[in-house]
Coordinates of C-alpha atoms in Angstrom, one line a residue:
Chain A
M261 CA -14.6 21.0 24.7
K262 CA -17.8 20.4 23.7
K263 CA -17.3 22.4 20.8
R264 CA -14.7 19.8 20.0
I265 CA -16.4 16.8 20.1
G266 CA -19.2 18.6 18.1
A267 CA -17.0 19.4 15.4
L268 CA -15.9 15.5 15.6
M269 CA -19.7 14.6 15.6
A270 CA -19.8 17.0 12.3
A271 CA -16.7 15.7 10.9
A272 CA -18.2 11.9 11.3
A273 CA -22.4 12.8 9.0
M274 CA -20.2 14.7 6.5
S275 CA -17.3 11.9 6.1
A276 CA -21.5 9.6 5.8
A277 CA -22.8 11.5 3.4
F278 CA -19.2 12.4 1.4
A279 CA -19.7 8.1 0.6
A280 CA -22.8 8.2 0.4
H281 CA -22.0 11.2 -2.9
A282 CA -19.4 8.7 -3.4
Q283 CA -21.3 5.8 -4.2
Q284 CA -23.8 7.3 -6.7
P285 CA -23.6 6.5 -10.2
M286 CA -22.1 8.9 -11.9
K287 CA -22.3 9.7 -16.2
Q288 CA -21.6 6.3 -18.1
P289 CA -18.4 6.7 -19.7
A290 CA -19.0 6.8 -23.3
A291 CA -18.1 4.0 -25.6
K292 CA -15.6 5.5 -27.6
A293 CA -13.5 7.0 -24.7
P294 CA -14.3 5.3 -21.8
A295 CA -11.6 5.7 -19.7
K296 CA -11.0 9.8 -20.3
A297 CA -15.0 10.0 -19.1
T298 CA -14.2 8.6 -15.9
Q299 CA -11.0 10.3 -15.2
K300 CA -13.0 13.5 -15.5
A301 CA -16.0 11.9 -12.9
T302 CA -13.4 10.7 -10.5
D303 CA -11.2 14.4 -10.3
A304 CA -14.5 15.4 -9.8
T305 CA -15.5 13.0 -6.7
T306 CA -11.9 14.0 -5.4
A307 CA -12.8 18.0 -5.8
D308 CA -14.9 17.3 -4.1
F309 CA -13.6 15.3 -1.3
E310 CA -10.9 17.9 -1.2
K311 CA -14.1 20.8 -0.7
F312 CA -14.8 18.9 2.0
R313 CA -11.7 18.3 3.8
D314 CA -11.0 22.1 3.7
V315 CA -14.5 22.9 5.7
L316 CA -13.3 20.1 8.6
E317 CA -10.1 21.3 8.6
E318 CA -11.0 24.9 10.0
D319 CA -12.5 22.8 13.0
N320 CA -9.7 20.1 13.1
P321 CA -10.9 16.5 14.3
A322 CA -7.7 16.2 14.6
E323 CA -7.5 18.9 17.4
L324 CA -8.9 16.5 19.9
F325 CA -6.4 13.7 20.0
E326 CA -3.9 16.8 20.3
A327 CA -5.0 18.0 23.4
K328 CA -5.3 14.3 25.0
G329 CA -1.8 13.8 23.7
E330 CA -0.8 16.9 25.3
E331 CA -1.8 15.6 29.1
L332 CA 0.1 12.7 27.8
W333 CA 3.3 14.0 27.2
K334 CA 2.9 16.6 30.4
A335 CA 2.7 13.8 33.0
K336 CA 4.1 12.5 35.1
R337 CA 3.3 8.4 34.5
G338 CA 4.5 4.5 33.7
P339 CA 6.6 2.7 36.2
K340 CA 9.4 5.3 36.6
N341 CA 6.6 7.9 37.2
V342 CA 8.0 10.5 35.1
S343 CA 6.7 13.2 32.2
L344 CA 8.4 12.6 28.5
A345 CA 7.9 16.2 28.4
E346 CA 10.6 16.4 31.0
T347 CA 12.4 13.8 29.4
C348 CA 12.3 12.4 26.1
D349 CA 14.5 13.6 23.2
L350 CA 12.8 13.7 19.4
G351 CA 15.8 15.4 18.1
L352 CA 15.7 19.3 18.6
G353 CA 16.4 18.7 22.5
V354 CA 14.7 17.0 25.6
G355 CA 11.3 18.2 25.7
K356 CA 11.8 20.3 22.7
L357 CA 8.9 19.9 20.3
K358 CA 8.8 22.6 18.0
G359 CA 9.7 21.4 13.9
A360 CA 10.7 18.1 15.7
Y361 CA 8.4 16.1 13.6
V362 CA 9.4 17.1 10.0
Q363 CA 12.6 17.0 10.9
L364 CA 12.0 13.5 11.6
P365 CA 13.3 10.4 10.8
R366 CA 16.6 11.7 12.2
Y367 CA 19.8 9.8 14.1
F368 CA 19.9 9.4 17.5
A369 CA 23.4 9.2 18.7
D370 CA 22.4 7.3 22.3
V371 CA 20.8 4.1 20.0
D372 CA 23.1 4.5 17.3
A373 CA 20.2 4.6 15.1
V374 CA 18.0 6.5 13.0
M375 CA 14.2 6.7 14.6
D376 CA 10.7 8.4 13.3
A377 CA 8.3 10.1 15.1
E378 CA 6.9 6.6 16.5
R379 CA 9.0 5.0 17.4
R380 CA 11.3 7.3 18.8
I381 CA 8.0 8.2 21.6
A382 CA 7.6 5.0 22.0
H383 CA 11.5 4.4 22.9
C384 CA 10.9 6.7 25.4
M385 CA 8.0 5.4 26.7
V386 CA 10.3 2.1 27.1
T387 CA 13.1 3.5 28.2
H388 CA 12.1 6.8 30.4
Q389 CA 9.1 5.9 31.7
G390 CA 9.3 2.6 32.7
F391 CA 6.3 1.1 29.9
K392 CA 6.8 -2.2 28.4
A393 CA 7.4 -2.2 24.3
E394 CA 5.4 -5.6 24.1
D395 CA 2.5 -4.0 25.4
L396 CA 2.7 -0.6 23.3
A397 CA 2.9 -3.5 20.6
K398 CA -0.1 -5.2 22.1
K399 CA -2.8 -3.0 19.8
P400 CA -0.8 -0.7 18.7
F401 CA -4.3 0.8 16.0
S402 CA -7.1 3.2 16.1
S403 CA -10.3 0.8 16.1
G404 CA -14.0 1.8 16.8
N405 CA -13.8 4.1 20.5
Y406 CA -10.2 2.5 21.2
T407 CA -7.2 5.1 20.8
P408 CA -3.9 4.0 21.8
E409 CA -2.3 6.5 24.0
L410 CA 0.9 6.8 20.9
V411 CA -1.5 7.4 18.5
S412 CA -2.4 11.2 20.8
L413 CA 1.2 11.6 21.9
T414 CA 1.8 11.6 17.3
T415 CA -0.8 13.8 16.8
Y416 CA 0.2 16.2 19.2
V417 CA 4.3 16.4 18.5
A418 CA 3.6 16.4 14.7
G419 CA 0.9 19.2 15.8
H420 CA 3.5 21.9 16.7
S421 CA 5.6 21.4 13.0
R422 CA 2.2 22.6 11.3
K423 CA 2.4 25.4 8.7
M424 CA 6.3 24.1 8.8
K425 CA 8.9 22.6 6.0
I426 CA 9.8 19.3 6.1
A427 CA 13.5 19.2 6.7
I428 CA 14.7 15.0 7.5
P429 CA 18.2 15.7 7.7
Q430 CA 20.6 13.4 5.5
K431 CA 24.5 14.5 6.9
H432 CA 24.6 11.6 9.4
P433 CA 26.4 8.2 7.8
K434 CA 23.7 6.0 8.9
E435 CA 20.4 8.5 7.6
K436 CA 21.7 7.8 4.0
E437 CA 21.9 4.4 4.8
T438 CA 18.3 4.2 5.6
Y439 CA 17.5 6.2 3.1
Q440 CA 18.8 4.1 0.7
I441 CA 17.3 0.6 2.4
G442 CA 13.8 2.4 3.1
K443 CA 14.2 3.0 -1.7
E444 CA 15.5 -1.2 -1.8
I445 CA 12.6 -2.4 0.6
F446 CA 9.6 -0.4 -1.6
A447 CA 10.9 -1.6 -4.9
Y448 CA 11.4 -5.4 -2.6
R449 CA 8.2 -7.6 -4.9
A450 CA 7.5 -10.7 -3.0
G451 CA 4.3 -12.6 -1.7
P452 CA 1.7 -14.5 -3.6
W453 CA 0.7 -11.4 -5.5
D454 CA 4.1 -10.3 -6.4
F455 CA 3.9 -7.3 -4.9
S456 CA 6.0 -4.0 -3.9
C457 CA 5.0 -0.5 -2.9
S458 CA 6.2 0.6 -5.8
T459 CA 3.5 -1.3 -8.2
C460 CA 0.8 0.6 -6.5
H461 CA 2.8 4.0 -5.7
G462 CA 5.6 3.6 -8.6
E463 CA 3.6 5.2 -11.1
D464 CA 2.3 9.4 -11.8
G465 CA -1.4 9.1 -12.2
K466 CA -2.3 6.1 -11.0
R467 CA -5.7 4.8 -9.3
I468 CA -7.2 1.9 -7.3
R469 CA -11.0 1.6 -7.5
T470 CA -11.2 5.6 -7.7
Q471 CA -9.0 6.4 -4.8
N472 CA -5.6 8.4 -6.0
L473 CA -2.1 6.6 -5.7
P474 CA 0.9 9.0 -4.7
N475 CA 3.8 8.2 -7.1
L476 CA 6.3 8.2 -3.6
S477 CA 8.9 8.3 -5.6
T478 CA 8.5 12.0 -6.2
P479 CA 8.2 15.0 -3.9
E480 CA 4.8 15.8 -5.6
G481 CA 3.4 12.4 -4.3
A482 CA 5.5 11.7 -1.5
I483 CA 4.2 15.5 -0.4
R484 CA 0.8 13.8 -0.7
A485 CA 1.3 10.8 1.5
F486 CA 2.9 13.1 4.1
Q487 CA -0.4 14.8 4.2
G488 CA -3.1 15.0 6.5
W489 CA -1.3 12.5 8.5
P490 CA -1.8 11.9 11.9
G491 CA -5.0 12.1 10.6
Y492 CA -8.4 11.3 11.4
R493 CA -9.6 8.6 8.6
M494 CA -13.3 9.0 7.4
T495 CA -14.0 5.5 6.9
G496 CA -14.5 4.4 10.3
G497 CA -14.4 7.8 11.7
V498 CA -10.9 7.1 13.8
M499 CA -7.5 8.9 14.1
H500 CA -4.4 6.9 12.7
T501 CA -0.4 7.7 12.3
L502 CA 2.0 6.5 9.5
Q503 CA 2.6 3.8 11.0
W504 CA -0.6 2.3 10.2
R505 CA -1.1 3.4 7.4
M506 CA 2.2 1.2 6.1
N507 CA 0.7 -1.6 8.3
D508 CA -2.1 -1.4 5.7
C509 CA -0.6 -1.4 2.9
F510 CA 1.4 -4.3 3.7
R511 CA -2.2 -6.2 4.8
Q512 CA -3.4 -5.2 1.2
Q513 CA 0.5 -5.6 -0.4
R514 CA -0.5 -9.7 0.3
F515 CA 2.3 -9.6 3.0
P516 CA 2.3 -10.6 6.6
E517 CA 3.0 -8.0 9.4
P518 CA 5.1 -5.7 9.9
N519 CA 6.0 -5.9 14.1
Y520 CA 5.0 -2.2 15.0
V521 CA 7.5 0.6 14.4
S522 CA 9.9 -1.5 13.0
P523 CA 13.5 -0.6 12.1
S524 CA 12.0 -1.4 8.0
I525 CA 8.8 0.9 8.8
T526 CA 11.6 3.3 9.7
A527 CA 13.3 3.3 6.4
L528 CA 10.4 3.7 4.4
L529 CA 9.6 6.4 6.3
S530 CA 13.2 8.0 5.4
Y531 CA 12.5 7.6 1.7
M532 CA 9.4 8.9 1.4
G533 CA 10.0 12.2 3.7
V534 CA 13.6 12.8 2.3
N535 CA 11.7 12.6 -0.9
A536 CA 9.0 15.9 0.7
N537 CA 11.7 17.4 2.0
G538 CA 11.3 21.1 1.1
Q539 CA 7.8 21.0 1.5
M540 CA 5.3 22.7 3.6
Y541 CA 3.7 20.1 6.1
K542 CA 0.1 21.5 6.8
G543 CA -0.2 19.6 10.0
P544 CA -2.6 16.6 11.9
G545 CA -5.4 16.8 9.4
I546 CA -8.1 14.4 7.3
K547 CA -8.1 11.5 5.5
R548 CA -10.8 9.9 3.4
Chain B
M222 CA 18.3 -28.1 -22.9
K223 CA 21.6 -28.6 -20.4
T224 CA 23.0 -25.7 -22.6
Q225 CA 19.5 -24.1 -22.1
K226 CA 19.5 -24.3 -18.1
T227 CA 23.4 -23.8 -18.0
T228 CA 23.0 -20.2 -19.9
L229 CA 20.5 -19.8 -17.2
L230 CA 22.4 -20.2 -14.4
C231 CA 24.9 -18.2 -15.6
A232 CA 22.5 -15.0 -16.0
V233 CA 21.1 -15.1 -13.2
S234 CA 24.6 -15.2 -11.5
L235 CA 25.6 -12.7 -13.7
L236 CA 22.7 -10.5 -11.9
A237 CA 23.2 -11.6 -8.5
A238 CA 27.3 -10.3 -9.4
G239 CA 26.1 -7.2 -10.5
I240 CA 24.0 -6.4 -7.8
A241 CA 26.8 -7.3 -5.8
Q242 CA 28.7 -5.1 -6.8
A243 CA 26.2 -1.6 -7.2
G244 CA 26.1 -1.2 -2.8
D245 CA 24.3 -3.9 -0.2
Y246 CA 21.7 -2.0 0.1
R247 CA 19.4 -5.2 -0.8
S248 CA 20.9 -7.3 1.0
Q249 CA 20.2 -4.9 4.0
A250 CA 16.8 -4.3 3.1
I251 CA 16.0 -8.1 2.7
A252 CA 17.4 -9.0 6.5
L253 CA 15.7 -6.1 7.9
I254 CA 13.0 -7.3 6.7
K255 CA 13.6 -10.7 7.6
Q256 CA 13.9 -9.5 10.9
D257 CA 10.9 -7.8 11.8
F258 CA 7.9 -9.3 9.9
H259 CA 5.8 -11.5 11.8
P260 CA 3.3 -13.7 10.8
R261 CA -0.8 -13.4 10.8
G262 CA -3.5 -14.5 10.0
I263 CA -3.0 -17.1 6.6
A264 CA 0.0 -14.4 5.6
T265 CA 2.7 -16.9 7.1
T266 CA 6.3 -15.3 7.1
D267 CA 7.8 -17.4 4.0
R268 CA 6.0 -14.7 2.0
I269 CA 8.9 -12.6 2.6
H270 CA 10.8 -14.9 0.5
E271 CA 11.6 -13.8 -3.3
E272 CA 11.2 -16.6 -5.6
G273 CA 13.3 -17.0 -8.4
L274 CA 11.6 -14.5 -11.2
Q275 CA 10.4 -12.1 -8.0
A276 CA 14.6 -12.7 -7.7
V277 CA 14.8 -11.5 -11.2
C278 CA 12.2 -8.7 -11.9
N279 CA 13.1 -6.9 -8.4
R280 CA 17.4 -7.2 -8.6
T281 CA 16.9 -6.2 -12.6
S282 CA 14.5 -3.2 -12.0
D283 CA 11.7 -5.3 -13.7
K284 CA 13.9 -5.0 -17.2
P285 CA 15.2 -8.5 -17.0
P286 CA 17.7 -9.2 -20.1
A287 CA 15.3 -10.4 -22.7
A288 CA 17.2 -14.2 -22.8
V289 CA 16.5 -14.7 -19.2
A290 CA 12.3 -13.3 -19.9
E291 CA 12.6 -15.7 -22.7
R292 CA 13.0 -18.6 -20.8
L293 CA 11.6 -18.3 -17.5
Q294 CA 8.5 -16.8 -19.6
K295 CA 8.3 -20.4 -21.3
D296 CA 8.4 -21.7 -17.7
Q297 CA 6.1 -20.4 -16.6
F298 CA 4.2 -20.4 -19.7
D299 CA 4.4 -24.2 -19.5
A300 CA 3.1 -24.6 -15.8
I301 CA -0.3 -23.2 -17.0
K302 CA -3.2 -25.1 -16.3
W303 CA -5.3 -25.4 -19.2
P304 CA -9.3 -26.0 -18.8
S305 CA -9.4 -29.8 -18.4
D306 CA -12.6 -30.0 -20.3
G307 CA -10.3 -28.2 -23.1
K308 CA -13.1 -26.0 -23.3
F309 CA -12.7 -21.5 -22.6
M310 CA -15.9 -20.6 -22.8
G311 CA -19.0 -22.3 -21.0
G312 CA -18.6 -19.7 -18.2
D313 CA -21.1 -17.5 -16.5
W314 CA -20.4 -14.2 -16.8
K315 CA -22.4 -13.1 -14.5
K316 CA -20.1 -15.1 -11.8
G317 CA -17.3 -13.9 -13.7
E318 CA -18.2 -9.5 -12.7
K319 CA -19.0 -10.5 -8.8
I320 CA -15.3 -12.0 -9.7
A321 CA -13.9 -9.1 -10.6
Q322 CA -15.7 -6.7 -8.2
S323 CA -14.2 -8.6 -4.7
G324 CA -11.2 -8.6 -3.4
Q325 CA -11.7 -10.9 -1.3
G326 CA -8.2 -13.2 -0.9
M327 CA -5.0 -14.0 0.1
A328 CA -4.4 -10.5 2.9
W329 CA -4.0 -11.4 6.9
N330 CA -7.6 -10.6 7.7
N331 CA -8.9 -13.0 5.2
K332 CA -10.2 -16.1 5.7
P333 CA -9.1 -19.3 4.1
S334 CA -12.6 -20.4 4.1
Q335 CA -13.8 -17.7 2.0
E336 CA -14.0 -16.8 -1.7
N337 CA -11.4 -15.6 -3.2
G338 CA -11.6 -12.5 -5.4
G339 CA -10.2 -11.5 -8.8
S340 CA -10.0 -7.6 -7.5
C341 CA -10.2 -7.0 -11.1
Y342 CA -12.0 -4.1 -10.9
N343 CA -8.6 -2.5 -8.6
C344 CA -7.0 -1.7 -11.7
H345 CA -8.7 -2.2 -14.7
Q346 CA -11.6 -0.7 -16.2
I347 CA -13.8 -3.5 -17.2
G348 CA -18.4 -3.5 -17.8
P349 CA -20.0 -0.1 -18.7
K350 CA -21.7 -0.1 -15.1
E351 CA -19.0 0.7 -12.8
T352 CA -17.3 3.5 -12.5
S353 CA -15.3 2.9 -9.7
F354 CA -12.5 0.7 -11.2
G355 CA -8.9 1.7 -11.0
T356 CA -6.5 2.2 -13.8
L357 CA -3.4 0.5 -13.0
G358 CA -4.0 -1.8 -15.2
P359 CA -5.5 -1.0 -19.3
S360 CA -9.0 -0.7 -19.6
L361 CA -11.1 -4.4 -20.5
Y362 CA -14.2 -2.6 -21.8
Q363 CA -15.5 -4.0 -25.3
F364 CA -12.9 -6.8 -25.1
G365 CA -14.2 -9.2 -26.8
K366 CA -15.8 -6.6 -29.3
L367 CA -12.8 -5.1 -29.8
R368 CA -10.7 -7.5 -30.3
G369 CA -12.6 -10.2 -31.4
Y370 CA -13.9 -13.6 -30.1
G371 CA -12.0 -16.9 -31.9
E372 CA -10.4 -19.5 -29.9
D373 CA -7.3 -18.1 -29.9
I374 CA -8.5 -14.5 -28.0
Q375 CA -9.7 -17.1 -25.4
K376 CA -7.3 -18.5 -25.0
Y377 CA -4.7 -15.8 -24.4
V378 CA -6.9 -14.4 -22.2
W379 CA -7.2 -17.5 -19.7
G380 CA -3.1 -17.7 -20.0
K381 CA -3.5 -13.7 -18.7
I382 CA -5.7 -14.3 -16.0
W383 CA -4.0 -17.8 -14.7
N384 CA -0.5 -16.3 -15.0
A385 CA 0.3 -12.6 -16.5
K386 CA 4.3 -13.5 -16.1
A387 CA 3.5 -16.5 -19.0
T388 CA 3.6 -13.4 -22.0
N389 CA 5.3 -10.2 -19.6
L390 CA 7.7 -11.9 -16.9
C391 CA 7.2 -9.0 -14.8
S392 CA 4.0 -7.3 -15.2
Q393 CA 2.4 -5.7 -12.4
M394 CA -0.6 -8.2 -12.5
P395 CA -0.3 -11.0 -9.5
R396 CA -0.6 -14.3 -10.8
M397 CA -4.3 -15.2 -10.7
G398 CA -4.5 -19.1 -10.6
H399 CA -0.9 -19.8 -10.4
S400 CA -1.1 -18.5 -6.6
G401 CA -3.9 -20.1 -6.1
T402 CA -6.1 -17.1 -5.6
L403 CA -9.0 -18.4 -8.6
T404 CA -10.2 -22.1 -9.5
E405 CA -10.4 -22.8 -13.0
K406 CA -13.7 -22.4 -12.9
Q407 CA -13.8 -18.6 -11.3
I408 CA -11.0 -18.1 -14.0
K409 CA -13.8 -19.7 -17.0
D410 CA -16.2 -17.2 -15.4
L411 CA -13.4 -14.0 -16.0
V412 CA -13.1 -15.6 -19.1
A413 CA -16.8 -15.5 -19.9
L414 CA -17.5 -11.6 -18.3
L415 CA -14.5 -10.3 -21.1
M416 CA -15.6 -12.9 -24.0
D417 CA -18.8 -13.6 -24.1
P418 CA -20.7 -11.7 -26.6
N419 CA -23.8 -11.1 -24.5
S420 CA -21.7 -10.1 -21.3
P421 CA -21.9 -6.3 -21.0
V422 CA -18.2 -5.9 -21.1
N423 CA -18.8 -7.0 -25.1
K424 CA -23.1 -5.6 -25.5
E425 CA -23.7 -2.3 -23.6

């Protein structure tokens, strides 16, 4: 455990170092071909980050949260005093974790609905353990030293799909429907700035500032967005899941806030996840 | 005028009919969005309703029929507020640079008391010193130097920043003046950033 905390602190220190490095003024673009010159510089920044990630993932800070998630998964908890391990079915049978994350979102007959990983775990906590949904939604995202239980649990579950192929099912009519609805939400422009998800994530090779934007309508882009989550985010030094990522996209889209673990988010995760199908999920990792 | 409006109305209803035929995922998506979002800070839920232009762009995958686009673009153009003193220039490019840098504005974590920025560098290369710029929009480096400093270009820049949809209906760029994100004075400072021959955008 001590070793893990050490790794985490090292990660924090390195993330600061990386941020400082990234902010160093780079060679000014030549007047004649400004775009090309700076594209090169940005690629170098990205390559640097990849190196950092490789080093860090040898002693992955996400494992800290997996360990916490394991305790929470196995312990008898909540008003009904049962464990998720003995009650929660993530699609492959009660308590079965291996490969469950890379096959979510999927259809669940017990609720006659498609659910993503975090929504399904929240559903189990409410239905089986007796927690209140509104309590889970009160402060659902990590900040400072605070990590919600659902973040640790989701990280733990995702850890059991490490190095497995993404295989989100599209057999049930509701799974197909959810994908199509997700595709529509992805393209839906509204709000004061007329933005949709697609405004930033519908084309190849684009950036906001120096941040590369994956094109989520392609398999290559979708895997980049699926990969690394749940992730230890260098910015802020906290663990986040895809729920948070989607939430923060809507903030930047200048939309109102999506409800925590809502069907709209499931639909978007279905669209993105199915587009990434067939590719390898590396497991919980590190994000910039 | 009346005929034009009727034509437009017909075009829009045809579009709507076309989508209904194609499948109802769009209506289902909109129903879900209406159900799943709550207001936070300045970001109220009325934001999720498509206004006319957004609806047309959404229903045509950003490729509206030319006749519809022309008519709606004209409406947008006619609503542009031009400088009240009649002068496009006279702004401060240094202030313009700060506005271009700031990503503040319109998000749920932004306070109404804060001054909004233009988020320009998020998508555009502009000044030579800032290497952290996005590529969703075209490079604006040496904007005036390459295109000339004439009043026609000044007016074009003003109009583009005030309402990018006035010249390209489904442009990805936010309507900075039209949406109330930037003030007339701020837009004048941004015009100076792009069009003042002494601005680093053109000088360096």
